[in-house]
Coordinates of C-alpha atoms in Angstrom, one line a residue:
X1 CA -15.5 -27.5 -4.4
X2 CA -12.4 -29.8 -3.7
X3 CA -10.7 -28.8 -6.5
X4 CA -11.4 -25.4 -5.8
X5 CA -10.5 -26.0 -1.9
X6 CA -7.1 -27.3 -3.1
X7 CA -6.2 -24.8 -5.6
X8 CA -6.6 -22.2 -3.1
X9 CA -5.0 -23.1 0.1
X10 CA -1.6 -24.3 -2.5
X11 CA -0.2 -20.8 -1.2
X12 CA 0.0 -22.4 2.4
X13 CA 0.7 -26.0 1.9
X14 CA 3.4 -26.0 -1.0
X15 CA 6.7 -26.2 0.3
X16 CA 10.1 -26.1 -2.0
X17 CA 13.6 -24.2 -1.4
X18 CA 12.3 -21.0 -3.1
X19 CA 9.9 -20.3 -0.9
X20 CA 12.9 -20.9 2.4
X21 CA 15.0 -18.6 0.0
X22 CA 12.6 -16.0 -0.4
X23 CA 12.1 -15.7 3.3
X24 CA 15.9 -15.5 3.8
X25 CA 16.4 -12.9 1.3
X26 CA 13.3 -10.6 2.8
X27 CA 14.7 -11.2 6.6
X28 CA 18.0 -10.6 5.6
X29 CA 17.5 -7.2 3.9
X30 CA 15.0 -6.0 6.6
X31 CA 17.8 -7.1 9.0
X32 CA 20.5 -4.5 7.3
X33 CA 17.5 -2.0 7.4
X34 CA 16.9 -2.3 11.1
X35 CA 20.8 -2.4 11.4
X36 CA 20.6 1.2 10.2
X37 CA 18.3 2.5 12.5
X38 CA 20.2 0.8 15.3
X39 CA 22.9 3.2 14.1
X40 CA 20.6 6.3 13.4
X41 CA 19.3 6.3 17.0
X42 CA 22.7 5.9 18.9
X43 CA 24.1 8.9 17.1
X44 CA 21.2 10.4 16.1
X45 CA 20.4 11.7 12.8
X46 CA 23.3 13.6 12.0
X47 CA 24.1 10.4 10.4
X48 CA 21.3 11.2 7.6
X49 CA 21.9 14.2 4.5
X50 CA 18.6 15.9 6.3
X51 CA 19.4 19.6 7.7
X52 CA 18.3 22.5 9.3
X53 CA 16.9 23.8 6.1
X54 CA 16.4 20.2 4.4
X55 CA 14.3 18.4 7.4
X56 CA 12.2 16.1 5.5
X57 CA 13.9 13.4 3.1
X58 CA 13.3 9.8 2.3
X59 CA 11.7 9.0 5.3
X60 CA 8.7 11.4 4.7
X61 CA 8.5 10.6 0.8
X62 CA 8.6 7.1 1.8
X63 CA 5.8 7.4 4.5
X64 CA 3.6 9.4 1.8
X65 CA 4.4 6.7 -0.8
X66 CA 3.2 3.7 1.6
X67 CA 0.0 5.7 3.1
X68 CA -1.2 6.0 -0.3
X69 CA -0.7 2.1 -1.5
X70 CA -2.6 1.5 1.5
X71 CA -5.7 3.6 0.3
X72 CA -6.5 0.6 -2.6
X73 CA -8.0 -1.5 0.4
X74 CA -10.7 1.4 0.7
X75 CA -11.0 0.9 -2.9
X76 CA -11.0 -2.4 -3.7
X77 CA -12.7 -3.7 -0.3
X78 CA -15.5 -1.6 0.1
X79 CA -16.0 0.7 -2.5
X80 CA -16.4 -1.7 -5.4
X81 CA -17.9 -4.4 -2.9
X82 CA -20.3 -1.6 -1.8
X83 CA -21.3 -0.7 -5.2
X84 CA -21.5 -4.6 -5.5
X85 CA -18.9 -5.0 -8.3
X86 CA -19.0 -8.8 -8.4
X87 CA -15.5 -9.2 -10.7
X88 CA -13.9 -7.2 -7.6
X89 CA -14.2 -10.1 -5.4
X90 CA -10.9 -12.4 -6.1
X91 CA -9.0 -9.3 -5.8
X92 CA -10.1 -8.1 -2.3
X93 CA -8.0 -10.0 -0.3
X94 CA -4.8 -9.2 -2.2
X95 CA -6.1 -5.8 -1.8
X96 CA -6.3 -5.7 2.4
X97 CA -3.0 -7.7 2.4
X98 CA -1.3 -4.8 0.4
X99 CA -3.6 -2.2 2.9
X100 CA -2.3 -3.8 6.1
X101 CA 1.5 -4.4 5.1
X102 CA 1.7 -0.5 3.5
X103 CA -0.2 0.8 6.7
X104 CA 1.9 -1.1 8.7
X105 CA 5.0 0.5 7.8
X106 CA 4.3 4.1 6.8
X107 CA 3.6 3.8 11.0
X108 CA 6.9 2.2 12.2
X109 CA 8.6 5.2 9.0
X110 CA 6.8 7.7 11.5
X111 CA 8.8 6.2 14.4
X112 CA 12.0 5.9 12.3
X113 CA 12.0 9.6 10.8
X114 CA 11.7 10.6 14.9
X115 CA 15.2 11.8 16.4
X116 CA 13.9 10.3 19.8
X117 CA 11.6 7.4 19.5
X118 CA 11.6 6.8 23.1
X119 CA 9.5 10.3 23.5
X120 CA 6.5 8.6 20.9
X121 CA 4.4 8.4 23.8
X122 CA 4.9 12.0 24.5
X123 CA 2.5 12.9 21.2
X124 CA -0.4 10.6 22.9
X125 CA 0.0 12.1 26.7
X126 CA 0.2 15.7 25.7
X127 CA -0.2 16.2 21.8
X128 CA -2.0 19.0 21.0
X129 CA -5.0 18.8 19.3
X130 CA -4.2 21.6 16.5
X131 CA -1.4 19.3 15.2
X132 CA -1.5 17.4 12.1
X133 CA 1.1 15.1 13.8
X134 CA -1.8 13.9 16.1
X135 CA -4.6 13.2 14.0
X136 CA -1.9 11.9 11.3
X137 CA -1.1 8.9 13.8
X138 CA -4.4 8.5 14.8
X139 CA -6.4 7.7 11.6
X140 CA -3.2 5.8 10.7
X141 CA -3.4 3.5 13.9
X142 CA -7.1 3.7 13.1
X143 CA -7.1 2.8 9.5
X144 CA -4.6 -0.3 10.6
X145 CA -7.0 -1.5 12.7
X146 CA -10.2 -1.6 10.2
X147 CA -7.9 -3.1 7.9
X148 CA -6.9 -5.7 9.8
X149 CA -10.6 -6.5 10.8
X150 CA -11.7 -6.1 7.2
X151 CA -9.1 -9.2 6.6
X152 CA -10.1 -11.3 9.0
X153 CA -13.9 -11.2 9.2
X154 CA -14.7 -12.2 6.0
X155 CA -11.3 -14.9 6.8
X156 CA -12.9 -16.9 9.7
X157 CA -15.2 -19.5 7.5
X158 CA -12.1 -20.2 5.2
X159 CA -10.0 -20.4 9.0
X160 CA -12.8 -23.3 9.8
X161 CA -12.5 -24.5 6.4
X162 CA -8.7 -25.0 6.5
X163 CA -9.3 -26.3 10.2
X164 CA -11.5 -29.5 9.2
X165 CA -10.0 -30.0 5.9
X166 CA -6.1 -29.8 5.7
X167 CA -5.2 -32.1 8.6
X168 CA -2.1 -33.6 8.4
X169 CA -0.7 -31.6 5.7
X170 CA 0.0 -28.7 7.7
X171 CA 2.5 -28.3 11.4
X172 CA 0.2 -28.9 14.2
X173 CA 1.2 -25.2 15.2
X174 CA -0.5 -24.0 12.2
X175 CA -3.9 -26.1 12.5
X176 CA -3.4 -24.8 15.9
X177 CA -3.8 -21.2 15.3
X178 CA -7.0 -22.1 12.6
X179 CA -8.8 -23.6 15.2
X180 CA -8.3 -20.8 17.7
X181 CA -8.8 -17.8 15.1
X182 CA -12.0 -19.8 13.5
X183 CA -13.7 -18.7 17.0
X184 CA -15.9 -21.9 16.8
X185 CA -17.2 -21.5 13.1
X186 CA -19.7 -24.4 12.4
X187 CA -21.2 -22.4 9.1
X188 CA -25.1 -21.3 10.3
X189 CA -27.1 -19.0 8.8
X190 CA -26.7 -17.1 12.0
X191 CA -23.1 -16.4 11.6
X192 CA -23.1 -15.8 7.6
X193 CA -26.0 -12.9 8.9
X194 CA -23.4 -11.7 11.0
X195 CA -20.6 -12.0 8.5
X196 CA -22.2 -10.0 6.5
X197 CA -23.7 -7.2 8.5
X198 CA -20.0 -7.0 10.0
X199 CA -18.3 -6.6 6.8
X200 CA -20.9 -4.3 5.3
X201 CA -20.0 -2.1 8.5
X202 CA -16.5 -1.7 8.0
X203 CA -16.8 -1.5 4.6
X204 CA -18.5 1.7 5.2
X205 CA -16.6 3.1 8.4
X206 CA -13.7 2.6 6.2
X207 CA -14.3 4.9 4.0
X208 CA -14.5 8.2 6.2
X209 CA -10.9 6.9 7.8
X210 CA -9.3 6.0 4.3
X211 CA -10.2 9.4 3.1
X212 CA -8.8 10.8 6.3
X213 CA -5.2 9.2 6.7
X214 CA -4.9 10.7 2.9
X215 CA -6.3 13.9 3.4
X216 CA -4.0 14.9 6.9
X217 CA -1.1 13.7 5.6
X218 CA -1.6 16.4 2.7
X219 CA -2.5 19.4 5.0
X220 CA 0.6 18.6 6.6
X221 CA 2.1 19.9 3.4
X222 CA -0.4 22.2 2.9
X223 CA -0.9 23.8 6.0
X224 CA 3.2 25.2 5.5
X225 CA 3.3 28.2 3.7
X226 CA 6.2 26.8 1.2
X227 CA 6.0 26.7 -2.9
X228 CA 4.6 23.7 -4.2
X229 CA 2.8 22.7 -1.0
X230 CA 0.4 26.0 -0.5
X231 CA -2.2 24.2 -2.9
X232 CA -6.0 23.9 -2.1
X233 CA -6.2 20.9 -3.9
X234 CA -3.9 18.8 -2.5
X235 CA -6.4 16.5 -0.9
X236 CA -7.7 15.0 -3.3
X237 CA -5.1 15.3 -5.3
X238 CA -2.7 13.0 -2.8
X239 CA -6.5 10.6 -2.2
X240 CA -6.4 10.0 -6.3
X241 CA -2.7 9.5 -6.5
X242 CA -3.0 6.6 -4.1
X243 CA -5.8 5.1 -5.6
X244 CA -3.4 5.0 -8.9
X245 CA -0.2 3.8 -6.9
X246 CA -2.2 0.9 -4.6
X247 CA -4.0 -0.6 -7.3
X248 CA -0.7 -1.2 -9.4
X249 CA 0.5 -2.8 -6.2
X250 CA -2.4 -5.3 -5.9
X251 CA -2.1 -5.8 -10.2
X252 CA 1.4 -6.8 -9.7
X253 CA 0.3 -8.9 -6.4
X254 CA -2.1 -10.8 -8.8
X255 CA 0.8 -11.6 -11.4
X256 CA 2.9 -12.9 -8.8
X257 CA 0.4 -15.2 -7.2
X258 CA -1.1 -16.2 -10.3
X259 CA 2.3 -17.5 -11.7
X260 CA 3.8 -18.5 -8.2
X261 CA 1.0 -20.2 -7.4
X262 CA -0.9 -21.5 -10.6
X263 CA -3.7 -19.2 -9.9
X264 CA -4.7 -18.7 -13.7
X265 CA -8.0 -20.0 -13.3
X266 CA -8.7 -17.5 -10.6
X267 CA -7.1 -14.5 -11.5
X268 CA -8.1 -14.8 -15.1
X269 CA -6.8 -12.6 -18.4
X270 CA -10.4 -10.9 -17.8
X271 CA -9.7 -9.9 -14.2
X272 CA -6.9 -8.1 -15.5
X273 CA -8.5 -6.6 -18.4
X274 CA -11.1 -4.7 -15.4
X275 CA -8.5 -4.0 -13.4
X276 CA -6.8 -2.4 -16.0
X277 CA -10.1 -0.3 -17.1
X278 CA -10.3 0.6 -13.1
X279 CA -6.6 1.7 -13.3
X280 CA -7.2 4.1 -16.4
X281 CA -9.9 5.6 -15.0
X282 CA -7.9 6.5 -11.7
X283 CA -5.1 7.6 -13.7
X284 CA -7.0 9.8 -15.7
X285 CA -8.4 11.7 -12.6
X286 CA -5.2 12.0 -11.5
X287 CA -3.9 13.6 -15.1
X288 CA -6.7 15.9 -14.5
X289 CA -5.5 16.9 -11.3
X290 CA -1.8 17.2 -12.6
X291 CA -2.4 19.6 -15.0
X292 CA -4.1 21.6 -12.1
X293 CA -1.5 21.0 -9.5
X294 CA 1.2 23.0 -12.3
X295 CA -0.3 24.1 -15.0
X296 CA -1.9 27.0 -13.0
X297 CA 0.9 27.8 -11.0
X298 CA 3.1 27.6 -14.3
X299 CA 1.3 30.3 -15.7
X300 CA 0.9 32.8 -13.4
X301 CA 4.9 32.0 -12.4
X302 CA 4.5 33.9 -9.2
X303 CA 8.6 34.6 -7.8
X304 CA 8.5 31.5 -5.2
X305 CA 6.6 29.4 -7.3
X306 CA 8.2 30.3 -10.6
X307 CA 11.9 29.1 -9.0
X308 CA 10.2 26.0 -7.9
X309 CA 8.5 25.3 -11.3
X310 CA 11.8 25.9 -13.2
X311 CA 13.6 23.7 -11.1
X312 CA 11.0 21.1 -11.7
X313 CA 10.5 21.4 -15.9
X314 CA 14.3 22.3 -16.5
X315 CA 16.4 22.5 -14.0
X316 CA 18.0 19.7 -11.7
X317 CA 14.8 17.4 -11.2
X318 CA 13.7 17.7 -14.7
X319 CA 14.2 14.1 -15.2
X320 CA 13.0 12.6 -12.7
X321 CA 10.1 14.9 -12.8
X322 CA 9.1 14.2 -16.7
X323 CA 9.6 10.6 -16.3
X324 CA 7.2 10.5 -13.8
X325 CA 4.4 12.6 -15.5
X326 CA 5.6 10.7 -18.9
X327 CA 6.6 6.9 -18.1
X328 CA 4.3 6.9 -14.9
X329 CA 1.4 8.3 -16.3
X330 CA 0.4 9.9 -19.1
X331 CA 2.7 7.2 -21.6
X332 CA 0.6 4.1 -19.4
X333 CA -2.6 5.7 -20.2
X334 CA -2.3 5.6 -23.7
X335 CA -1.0 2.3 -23.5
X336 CA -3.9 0.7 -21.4
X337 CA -6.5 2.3 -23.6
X338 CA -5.0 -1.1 -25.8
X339 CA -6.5 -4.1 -24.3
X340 CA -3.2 -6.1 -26.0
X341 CA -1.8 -4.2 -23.1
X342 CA -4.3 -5.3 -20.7
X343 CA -3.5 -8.7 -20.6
X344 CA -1.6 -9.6 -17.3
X345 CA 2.2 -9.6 -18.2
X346 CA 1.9 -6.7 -20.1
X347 CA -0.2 -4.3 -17.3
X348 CA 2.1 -5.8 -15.0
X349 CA 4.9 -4.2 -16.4
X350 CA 3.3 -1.0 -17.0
X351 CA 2.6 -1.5 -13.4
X352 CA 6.0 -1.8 -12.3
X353 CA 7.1 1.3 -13.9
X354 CA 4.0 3.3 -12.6
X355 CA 4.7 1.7 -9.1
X356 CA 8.1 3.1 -9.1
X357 CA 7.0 6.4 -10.6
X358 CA 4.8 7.2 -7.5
X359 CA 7.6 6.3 -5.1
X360 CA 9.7 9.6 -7.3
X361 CA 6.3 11.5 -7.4
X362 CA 6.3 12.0 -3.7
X363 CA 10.1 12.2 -3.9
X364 CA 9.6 15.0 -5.8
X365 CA 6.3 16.7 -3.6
X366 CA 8.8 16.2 -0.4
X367 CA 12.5 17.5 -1.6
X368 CA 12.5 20.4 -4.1
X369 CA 10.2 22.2 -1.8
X370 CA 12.4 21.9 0.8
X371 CA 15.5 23.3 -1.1
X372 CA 13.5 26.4 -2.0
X373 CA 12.2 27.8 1.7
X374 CA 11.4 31.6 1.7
X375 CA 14.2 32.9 3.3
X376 CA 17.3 33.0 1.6
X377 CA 19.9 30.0 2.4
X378 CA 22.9 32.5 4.1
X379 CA 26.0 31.6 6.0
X380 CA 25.7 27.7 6.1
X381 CA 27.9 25.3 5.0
X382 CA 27.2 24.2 0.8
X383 CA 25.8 20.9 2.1
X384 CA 23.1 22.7 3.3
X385 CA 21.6 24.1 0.3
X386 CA 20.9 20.6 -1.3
X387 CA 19.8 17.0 0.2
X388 CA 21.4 13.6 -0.7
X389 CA 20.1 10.8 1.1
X390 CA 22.9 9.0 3.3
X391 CA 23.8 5.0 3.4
X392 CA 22.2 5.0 6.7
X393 CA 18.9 6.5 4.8
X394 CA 18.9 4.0 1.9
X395 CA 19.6 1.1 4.6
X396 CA 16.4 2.2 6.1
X397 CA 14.1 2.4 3.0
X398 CA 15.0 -0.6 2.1
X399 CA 14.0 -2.2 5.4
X400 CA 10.6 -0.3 4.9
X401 CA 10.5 -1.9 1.0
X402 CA 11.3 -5.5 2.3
X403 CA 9.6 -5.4 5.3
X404 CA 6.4 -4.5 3.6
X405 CA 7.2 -8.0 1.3
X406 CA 7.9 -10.1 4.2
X407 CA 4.4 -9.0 5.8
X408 CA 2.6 -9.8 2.3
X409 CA 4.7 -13.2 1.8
X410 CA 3.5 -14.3 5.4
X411 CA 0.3 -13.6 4.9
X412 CA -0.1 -15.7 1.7
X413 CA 2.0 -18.5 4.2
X414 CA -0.6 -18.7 6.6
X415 CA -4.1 -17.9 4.7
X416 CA -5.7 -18.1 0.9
X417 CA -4.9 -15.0 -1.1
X418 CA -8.1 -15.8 -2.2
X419 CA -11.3 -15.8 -0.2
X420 CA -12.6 -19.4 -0.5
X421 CA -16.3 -19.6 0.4
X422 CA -16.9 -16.2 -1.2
X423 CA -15.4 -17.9 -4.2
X424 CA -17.2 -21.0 -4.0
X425 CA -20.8 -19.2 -3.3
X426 CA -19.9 -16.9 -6.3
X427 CA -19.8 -20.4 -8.5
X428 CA -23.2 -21.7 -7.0
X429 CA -22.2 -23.8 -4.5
X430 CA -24.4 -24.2 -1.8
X431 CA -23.1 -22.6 2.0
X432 CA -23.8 -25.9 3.9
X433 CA -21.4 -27.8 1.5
X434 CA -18.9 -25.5 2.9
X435 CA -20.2 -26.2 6.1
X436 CA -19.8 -30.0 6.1
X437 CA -16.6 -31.7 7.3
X438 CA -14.9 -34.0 5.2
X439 CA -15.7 -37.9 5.5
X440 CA -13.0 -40.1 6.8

C-alpha cells in the first residue's frame, strides 16, 4: 500500500523547473487570450471576421468541440462504472478532470462569443423558455456541477489519505485545504455506504444531463432551417462524435501522466489496448452515422444541399473536409483494428491526429453552412461572402485551448490522477488499512 500511496500522490509532491515552466507557459498564453477579449469587448466584435451573414465562427466551433470532449466523463465515469467495467477504473479520474476543464470553458466560450457580456444575466431574468440559448446554459451549468461532484466524492478518502500521510512534504497551505475538503473522513463502513450510494447517484443523474448538453447544442443547428444543419439525426450524431473526440483526450491524458509521472505500472500497455477497443467501437458508430449525415443528402443533391455538398467534397473545404473523414476517422479505424497500434505511443498519436480532426469537424458543421444561407448574398461588401477568423479570434481560442491545460495541470498539482483507495481495494487490500494513520 505504501508503494502504491507513493507512486500516486508523485503528481503532487514532485517538484523540478519543468513543472514552474509549464505553468508559465499555460498562464502566459491564457494571458494573451484574455488580452484579446479585453480588446473584443471595448470595441466590440467588429474586431472579429464574423458578419451579418457569417455570425457564427471560431467561437461556436470551439464551444461545440469542448462540450463534446466533456461528454467522455458520462462515458468513462458512469457508464462503464455502471455496467461495472472493472479495467475502466484507473481511467475515471483522468476522465472527470478532462469533463470539468472542457465544460468549464465551452461556458466562459459562451460568454466570450456574446457582444455584451454584461447583459448574461439578462438570459436567466427573462430568457424565454422556447430558446435553445436557455436550456443550452442550463444543462451546461448543470452538467459542471455533477462533474465537479462526481470528482470529488469518490476524492474525499484519498483527501484524508494525503491528510495523515504526506505531512511535511507538502506547504502547510496545501495540507490545509486536505484537511478541510476531507470533511472529517476517519474511513467507516458508514461513510464508504455513503460513498457509494452517492456516487452510484450521480453516475446515473449524469447520464440524462450528459445526453442533454449534447443533444441542445445540436438542435441549435438543427432547429435553423439552413443546409447541412436541417438533419434529424443530428443528435446523436453530435452525442457519438463526442464520445470519439473525449476519449482521445483522456488516451492522450494517460500518455502524458504515465510518462511525466512514471505511471507505467498503473496505466499499463493493457489499459491502452481496451481503451483503444472502446475508441474503435465509438468511431465506428460514428462512421455509421457519417455516411448518413452525407451520403443521403449527396444523392438526392437537392439545390441548397447540393451547393453545400460540393463545396464540401470539391470545392474550397475539400481538404479539410477529407482529412477529417480520412486521417480522423476512417484511416484510425483501420489502424486500431492492429493491436501493434494499440500500444500507448502509437494510439496516442493516432489520438492526436483524431483530436485535432474533431476540432476541424465542427469547424466544418459551423462555417460552410453559414456561407451558403438561403437568400442570395447581394449588395455587401466581398468580405462578407466568406469568414476568416481575425488575430483577435485566434488570441481567444487559444486562451480556451490553454486555459483548458492549466485547469487539467492544477488538478494533477493538487490531487492523484489516480483514485488511490479505489486502486488499492481493486488489489485486495483491506479498507481499514486505508483507514489507519501512519505510525510515528
Amino acid at each position: 500500500m505504501d508503494k502504491i500511496f507513493y507512486d500516486l500522490t508523485r503528481s503532487i509532491v514532485k517538484k523540478d523547473e519543468l513543472t514552474r515552466f509549464w505553468f508559465f507557459i499555460l498562464i502566459m498564453f491564457a494571458g494573451v487570450g484574455l488580452w484579446g477579449w479585453i480588446i473584443q469587448i471595448d470595441k466590440g466584435l467588429g474586431v472579429t471576421g464574423m458578419r451579418d451573414y457569417i455570425s457564427w465562427g471560431l467561437y461556436i466551433a470551439n464551444f461545440v468541440f469542448f462540450v463534446a470532449v466533456s461528454l467522455v466523463g458520462l462515458l468513462i465515469s458512469s457508464v462503464l462504472q455502471l455496467l461495472k467495467i472493472s479495467w475502466a477504473k484507473p481511467v475515471t479520474r483522468a476522465a472527470e478532470q478532462v469533463a470539468i476543464a472542457a465544460v468549464a470553458l465551452a461556458g466562459i466560450i459562451i460568454v466570450m462569443d456574446m457582444g455584451r457580456p454584461d447583459r448574461l444575466l439578462n438570459i436567466f431574468l427573462h430568457g424565454r423558455f422556447a430558446s435553445p440559448i436557455v436550456w443550452d446554459l442550463t444543462v451546461v451549468s448543470t452538467y459542471l456541477a455533477i462533474s465537479v461532484l462526481l470528482f470529488y466524492i469518490p476524492l474525499i478518502p484519498d483527501l484524508a489519505l494525503m491528510r495523515d500521510r504526506l505531512g511535511s512534504e507538502i506547504p502547510a497551505w496545501k495540507l490545509k485545504l486536505y484537511k478541510t475538503l476531507a470533511l472529517g473522513w476517519t474511513g467507516n463502513a458508514q461513510q464508504y455506504k455513503t460513498i457509494y450510494h452517492a456516487m452510484r447517484v450521480l453516475m446515473i443523474l449524469i447520464i440524462p444531463v450528459g445526453l442533454s448538453i449534447h443533444t441542445v447544442t445540436s438542435w441549435l443547428f438543427a432547429s435553423t432551417l439552413r443546409p447541412g444543419w436541417d438533419s434529424t439525426i443530428l443528435g446523436p450524431y453530435f452525442v457519438v462524435g463526442a464520445f470519439v473526440a473525449g476519449t482521445t483526450a483522456v488516451i492522450i491524458l494517460m500518455y502524458v501522466y504515465r510518462l511525466r509521472y512514471g505511471l507505467k505500472d498503473y496505466f499499463e500497455d493493457a489499459l491502452f489496448d481496451k481503451m483503444g477497443k472502446l475508441l474503435v467501437l465509438v468511431s465506428l458508430v460514428y462512421l455509421y452515422f457519417n455516411i448518413n449525415e452525407f451520403l443521403v443528402p449527396a444523392y438526392k443533391m437537392k439545390l441548397a444541399e447540393g451547393v453545400h455538398l460540393k463545396e464540401l467534397f470539391s470545392g474550397g473545404y475539400a481538404f479539410l473536409f477529407w482529412f477529417v473523414q480520412i486521417a480522423g476517422l476512417a484511416l484510425p479505424i483501420v489502424l486500431l483494428m492492429l493491436k501493434f497500434c494499440r500500444k500507448p505511443l502509437q494510439i496516442t498519436i493516432i489520438s492526436v491526429f483524431m483530436l485535432v480532426s474533431a476540432w476541424f469537424k465542427r469547424y466544418l458543421i459551423v462555417i460552410p453552412t453559414m456561407e451558403h444561407p438561403f437568400l442570395p448574398l447581394q449588395n455587401v461588401p466581398e468580405s462578407f461572402h466568406h469568414y476568416s477568423p481575425t488575430s483577435i479570434e485566434i488570441m481567444i481560442m487559444l486562451f480556451s485551448f490553454f486555459a483548458s491545460i492549466t485547469i487539467i495541470s492544477m488538478l494533477a498539482k493538487l490531487f492523484p490522477v489516480i483514485t488511490i483507495w479505489e486502486y488499492a481495494e481493486e488489489k485486495g487490500i483491506d479498507k481499514e488499512y486505508l483507514s489507519e494513520k501512519p505510525k510515528n
